[in-house]
Every structure is written in structure tokens, then in C-alpha cells.
Amino acid sequence: MRLLALSGSLRARSSNGAVLRSALALHDGPATTADIGALPHFNPDLDGENATPPPPVAALRTAAAAADAILIVSPEYAHGVPGVLKNALDWLVSSGECVDKPTAVITASPFPTGGDHANAQLRETLRTMSADVIASACVEIPAIGPKVDPTTERITDEATLAGLRTALSHLTAEPAPAPAPAEA
Ligand SMILES: Cc1cc2nc3c(=O)[nH]c(=O)nc-3n(C[C@H](O)[C@H](O)[C@H](O)COP(=O)(O)O)c2cc1C
């Protein structure tokens, strides 16, 4: 299973970046992290069938098309989704790479709420994009600060790592085969 990971934080020492790296270290397979900070602001004039997408947009779409599943890790800003992440998702609406793709949303916050507003908003946006949002792979991580080792910038909290392991196993699980048709 090839994963595409997107982080909603551009901060160099991002705690969500630590979550993303820790999650990918638990993943048994190839993974790519998209550089969404390089994307231009979404503009419908640059989108659609007759438009040539700017190179960073084309790169994001190629990476999304090549992925079997998408992992989104993000902070919450002012009870919302960071603009840089919403911008990246807007570039993927009409091109359709997220349609039916298993997708997980993880939010991490220094507060007890775990970024619950941003998590819910991201899931709503992704469902609107027809992504296959795997509810059991979506996680809100509260009080993230002490759960990150400042030297390795990885998660050290065992319960959080266990939650990430479960989320990844649900995200990357093969879909159950369709039941055989009943005999007439
Ligand atoms: C402009 C701004 C708004 C924020 N608003 C929220 C918020 O609504 N809810 C929340 O849980 N944290 C909020 N925070 C705190 C972030 O969760 C915190 O800075 C977090 O460490 C950012 O994630 P990062 O470490 O991955 O960069 C806000 C931070 C900033 C800079």
C-alpha cells in the first residue's frame, strides 16, 4: 500500500510533523510526503480540463493518483483547518484523485480537544470530495506537547503510538470481498 501523507503545519519543529513521521515509521510500505507549502493559491482559472496546472499542482496530483491511501495530519487554527491544507485539498477537488481513496485524518493539539473542530471539518471536506474517509482511522491527539521527544522529533507516548498503529492498520486494510450472491 503506497501512502501519500499531507501535513497541515509548515512549522519546522511541528508536533504534527512529528506525528506524521512517527506514523510513517509504523507503515510497512512505500510512502511520500507532499510539499503543500509550494502550492500556489487555488484559482479556478488555473483548474479544469483546458488549464495547464502549475508544476507544484501537477506534482501533487501525480502523487495523489499514485497513492493507494491518503494520510492527513494537521493542527487546528482558530477552530478551523489551516489554510495551506484547505488550499491543497481545493486543488484536488475537480481532478478527482481522492475519489474512493481510503483517507485518514489525524489532528494533534496542545489542548485537550485534540483539534476536534479541524478534524470534523477535514472529514466533511473529504467526504464532499468523495474520498473514502475511514472513520476508525481518524484520530484526535490531545496534549501533544510532552508526547513528542524534542531531540528525535518523534512520538514517544506509547498510547499515542498504539493509536497510530491501529489507525494505519485500518487505513491500509484491504476491503472485505463482496458477499456472494444468495442462491435462488
Ligand atoms: C494562529 C493559531 C491559531 C490556533 N488555534 C488553535 C485552535 O483553534 N485549536 C487548537 O487546538 N490549537 C490552536 N492553536 C495551537 C496549535 O494547535 C499549536 O500551535 C500547534 O502546536 C500547532 O501545530 P504544529 O506544532 O504541528 O505546528 C493555534 C495556533 C496558532 C498559531
CSV table of C-alpha atoms and ligand atoms in Angstrom, one decimal:
chain,number,residue,atom,x,y,z
A,1,MET,CA,0.0,0.0,0.0
A,2,ARG,CA,1.5,3.3,-1.1
A,3,LEU,CA,0.7,6.2,1.2
A,4,LEU,CA,0.5,9.9,0.4
A,5,ALA,CA,1.0,12.0,3.6
A,6,LEU,CA,0.0,15.7,3.9
A,7,SER,CA,0.8,17.9,6.9
A,8,GLY,CA,-1.2,20.9,7.7
A,9,SER,CA,1.7,22.6,9.5
A,10,LEU,CA,4.6,24.2,7.7
A,11,ARG,CA,6.4,24.8,11.0
A,12,ALA,CA,10.0,23.5,11.1
A,13,ARG,CA,9.5,21.8,14.6
A,14,SER,CA,5.9,20.9,14.1
A,15,SER,CA,4.3,18.5,16.5
A,16,ASN,CA,2.0,17.3,13.7
A,17,GLY,CA,5.1,16.7,11.6
A,18,ALA,CA,6.4,14.5,14.5
A,19,VAL,CA,3.1,12.6,14.4
A,20,LEU,CA,3.3,12.2,10.6
A,21,ARG,CA,6.9,10.9,10.8
A,22,SER,CA,6.0,8.5,13.6
A,23,ALA,CA,3.0,7.2,11.7
A,24,LEU,CA,5.0,6.7,8.5
A,25,ALA,CA,7.7,4.8,10.5
A,26,LEU,CA,5.0,2.4,11.6
A,27,HIS,CA,3.8,1.9,8.0
A,28,ASP,CA,5.1,-1.2,6.3
A,29,GLY,CA,5.2,0.0,2.7
A,30,PRO,CA,6.2,3.0,0.5
A,31,ALA,CA,5.1,6.5,1.4
A,32,THR,CA,5.5,10.0,0.1
A,33,THR,CA,5.0,13.3,1.9
A,34,ALA,CA,3.6,16.1,-0.3
A,35,ASP,CA,5.2,19.6,-0.2
A,36,ILE,CA,1.9,21.5,0.0
A,37,GLY,CA,3.7,24.8,1.1
A,38,ALA,CA,4.9,25.2,-2.5
A,39,LEU,CA,1.4,25.2,-4.0
A,40,PRO,CA,0.0,28.5,-5.4
A,41,HIS,CA,-3.3,29.8,-4.1
A,42,PHE,CA,-6.2,27.8,-5.6
A,43,ASN,CA,-7.6,29.6,-8.6
A,44,PRO,CA,-10.4,28.1,-10.7
A,45,ASP,CA,-9.0,29.8,-13.7
A,46,LEU,CA,-5.9,27.5,-13.4
A,47,ASP,CA,-8.1,24.4,-12.8
A,48,GLY,CA,-10.2,22.3,-15.1
A,49,GLU,CA,-9.9,20.4,-18.3
A,50,ASN,CA,-8.4,23.1,-20.6
A,51,ALA,CA,-6.0,24.6,-18.0
A,52,THR,CA,-2.4,23.6,-17.5
A,53,PRO,CA,-1.9,23.1,-13.8
A,54,PRO,CA,1.1,24.9,-12.2
A,55,PRO,CA,4.0,22.4,-11.7
A,56,PRO,CA,3.6,22.0,-7.9
A,57,VAL,CA,-0.1,21.2,-8.5
A,58,ALA,CA,0.7,18.7,-11.2
A,59,ALA,CA,3.2,17.1,-8.8
A,60,LEU,CA,0.6,16.9,-6.0
A,61,ARG,CA,-2.0,15.3,-8.4
A,62,THR,CA,0.5,12.8,-9.7
A,63,ALA,CA,1.5,11.8,-6.1
A,64,ALA,CA,-2.2,11.5,-5.1
A,65,ALA,CA,-3.0,9.4,-8.2
A,66,ALA,CA,-0.1,7.1,-7.4
A,67,ALA,CA,-1.2,6.6,-3.8
A,68,ASP,CA,-3.4,3.8,-2.5
A,69,ALA,CA,-4.4,5.7,0.6
A,70,ILE,CA,-4.0,9.2,2.0
A,71,LEU,CA,-2.9,10.2,5.5
A,72,ILE,CA,-3.6,13.8,6.6
A,73,VAL,CA,-2.1,15.1,9.8
A,74,SER,CA,-2.9,18.6,10.9
A,75,PRO,CA,-3.1,21.2,13.6
A,76,GLU,CA,-6.2,23.3,14.2
A,77,TYR,CA,-6.1,27.1,13.7
A,78,ALA,CA,-8.9,29.2,15.2
A,79,HIS,CA,-11.2,26.2,15.3
A,80,GLY,CA,-10.6,25.6,11.6
A,81,VAL,CA,-8.4,23.9,9.0
A,82,PRO,CA,-5.0,25.5,8.3
A,83,GLY,CA,-5.3,27.5,5.0
A,84,VAL,CA,-2.4,25.7,3.4
A,85,LEU,CA,-4.1,22.4,3.8
A,86,LYS,CA,-7.5,23.5,2.6
A,87,ASN,CA,-5.7,25.1,-0.4
A,88,ALA,CA,-4.1,21.7,-1.2
A,89,LEU,CA,-7.4,19.9,-0.9
A,90,ASP,CA,-9.1,22.5,-3.2
A,91,TRP,CA,-6.6,21.7,-5.9
A,92,LEU,CA,-7.7,18.0,-5.7
A,93,VAL,CA,-11.4,18.6,-5.8
A,94,SER,CA,-12.0,18.6,-9.6
A,95,SER,CA,-9.1,16.5,-10.6
A,96,GLY,CA,-10.6,13.6,-8.7
A,97,GLU,CA,-7.5,11.7,-7.3
A,98,CYS,CA,-9.2,11.5,-3.9
A,99,VAL,CA,-12.4,9.8,-5.1
A,100,ASP,CA,-13.0,6.5,-3.3
A,101,LYS,CA,-9.4,6.6,-1.9
A,102,PRO,CA,-9.1,5.4,1.7
A,103,THR,CA,-8.3,8.5,3.8
A,104,ALA,CA,-7.4,9.1,7.4
A,105,VAL,CA,-7.5,12.4,9.3
A,106,ILE,CA,-5.3,12.9,12.4
A,107,THR,CA,-5.2,16.2,14.3
A,108,ALA,CA,-2.9,17.0,17.2
A,109,SER,CA,-3.1,19.9,19.5
A,110,PRO,CA,-1.5,21.1,22.8
A,111,PHE,CA,-5.0,21.4,24.1
A,112,PRO,CA,-7.4,18.7,25.5
A,113,THR,CA,-9.7,19.0,22.4
A,114,GLY,CA,-7.1,17.4,20.1
A,115,GLY,CA,-8.1,19.7,17.2
A,116,ASP,CA,-11.6,18.2,17.1
A,117,HIS,CA,-13.1,21.1,15.0
A,118,ALA,CA,-10.4,20.8,12.3
A,119,ASN,CA,-10.7,17.0,12.3
A,120,ALA,CA,-14.5,17.2,11.8
A,121,GLN,CA,-14.1,19.9,9.1
A,122,LEU,CA,-11.5,17.9,7.2
A,123,ARG,CA,-13.6,14.8,7.2
A,124,GLU,CA,-16.6,16.8,5.9
A,125,THR,CA,-14.5,18.3,3.1
A,126,LEU,CA,-13.0,14.9,2.2
A,127,ARG,CA,-16.4,13.3,2.1
A,128,THR,CA,-17.7,16.1,-0.1
A,129,MET,CA,-14.7,15.2,-2.4
A,130,SER,CA,-15.9,11.6,-2.4
A,131,ALA,CA,-12.9,10.3,-0.6
A,132,ASP,CA,-13.4,7.1,1.4
A,133,VAL,CA,-12.9,8.6,4.9
A,134,ILE,CA,-12.1,5.7,7.2
A,135,ALA,CA,-13.8,6.7,10.5
A,136,SER,CA,-11.8,4.1,12.6
A,137,ALA,CA,-8.5,5.5,11.2
A,138,CYS,CA,-9.3,9.1,12.2
A,139,VAL,CA,-7.7,10.2,15.5
A,140,GLU,CA,-7.6,13.4,17.6
A,141,ILE,CA,-4.5,13.6,19.8
A,142,PRO,CA,-4.8,15.9,22.8
A,143,ALA,CA,-2.0,17.4,24.9
A,144,ILE,CA,0.6,16.7,22.2
A,145,GLY,CA,3.5,18.6,23.7
A,146,PRO,CA,5.0,16.1,26.1
A,147,LYS,CA,4.2,13.2,23.7
A,148,VAL,CA,7.0,14.4,21.3
A,149,ASP,CA,10.6,13.8,22.0
A,150,PRO,CA,12.3,17.2,21.3
A,151,THR,CA,15.5,15.6,20.1
A,152,THR,CA,14.2,12.9,17.7
A,153,GLU,CA,11.0,14.9,17.0
A,154,ARG,CA,9.1,11.6,17.1
A,155,ILE,CA,6.2,10.5,19.3
A,156,THR,CA,7.3,8.6,22.4
A,157,ASP,CA,4.0,8.2,24.1
A,158,GLU,CA,3.1,4.5,24.0
A,159,ALA,CA,-0.7,5.0,24.0
A,160,THR,CA,-0.5,7.5,21.1
A,161,LEU,CA,1.8,5.2,19.1
A,162,ALA,CA,-0.7,2.4,19.7
A,163,GLY,CA,-3.5,4.6,18.4
A,164,LEU,CA,-1.4,5.5,15.3
A,165,ARG,CA,-0.7,1.8,14.7
A,166,THR,CA,-4.4,1.0,14.8
A,167,ALA,CA,-5.3,3.9,12.6
A,168,LEU,CA,-2.7,2.8,10.0
A,169,SER,CA,-3.9,-0.8,10.0
A,170,HIS,CA,-7.5,0.4,9.4
A,171,LEU,CA,-6.4,2.8,6.7
A,172,THR,CA,-4.4,0.2,4.8
A,173,ALA,CA,-6.7,-2.8,5.3
A,174,GLU,CA,-7.8,-4.5,2.1
A,175,PRO,CA,-11.5,-4.0,1.6
A,176,ALA,CA,-13.6,-7.0,2.6
A,177,PRO,CA,-14.7,-9.1,-0.5
A,178,ALA,CA,-18.3,-8.5,-1.6
A,179,PRO,CA,-20.6,-11.2,-0.2
A,180,ALA,CA,-21.5,-14.0,-2.7
A,181,PRO,CA,-25.0,-13.6,-4.2
A,182,ALA,CA,-27.7,-15.6,-2.5
A,183,GLU,CA,-28.7,-18.8,-4.2
A,184,ALA,CA,-32.1,-18.6,-5.9
B,1,LIG,C1,-3.0,31.1,14.6
B,1,LIG,C2,-3.1,30.0,15.6
B,1,LIG,C3,-4.4,29.5,15.9
B,1,LIG,C4,-4.5,28.4,16.7
B,1,LIG,N1,-5.8,28.0,17.1
B,1,LIG,C5,-5.9,26.8,17.7
B,1,LIG,C6,-7.2,26.2,17.9
B,1,LIG,O1,-8.2,26.7,17.5
B,1,LIG,N2,-7.3,25.0,18.5
B,1,LIG,C7,-6.2,24.3,18.9
B,1,LIG,O2,-6.3,23.2,19.4
B,1,LIG,N3,-4.9,24.9,18.8
B,1,LIG,C8,-4.8,26.1,18.2
B,1,LIG,N4,-3.5,26.6,18.0
B,1,LIG,C9,-2.4,26.0,18.7
B,1,LIG,C10,-1.8,24.9,17.8
B,1,LIG,O3,-2.5,23.7,18.0
B,1,LIG,C11,-0.3,24.7,18.2
B,1,LIG,O4,0.4,25.9,17.9
B,1,LIG,C12,0.2,23.5,17.5
B,1,LIG,O5,1.5,23.3,18.1
B,1,LIG,C13,0.4,23.8,16.0
B,1,LIG,O6,0.8,22.5,15.4
B,1,LIG,P1,2.3,22.2,15.0
B,1,LIG,O7,3.1,22.0,16.2
B,1,LIG,O8,2.2,21.0,14.2
B,1,LIG,O9,2.8,23.4,14.2
B,1,LIG,C14,-3.4,27.7,17.2
B,1,LIG,C15,-2.1,28.2,16.8
B,1,LIG,C16,-2.0,29.3,16.0
B,1,LIG,C17,-0.6,29.7,15.6
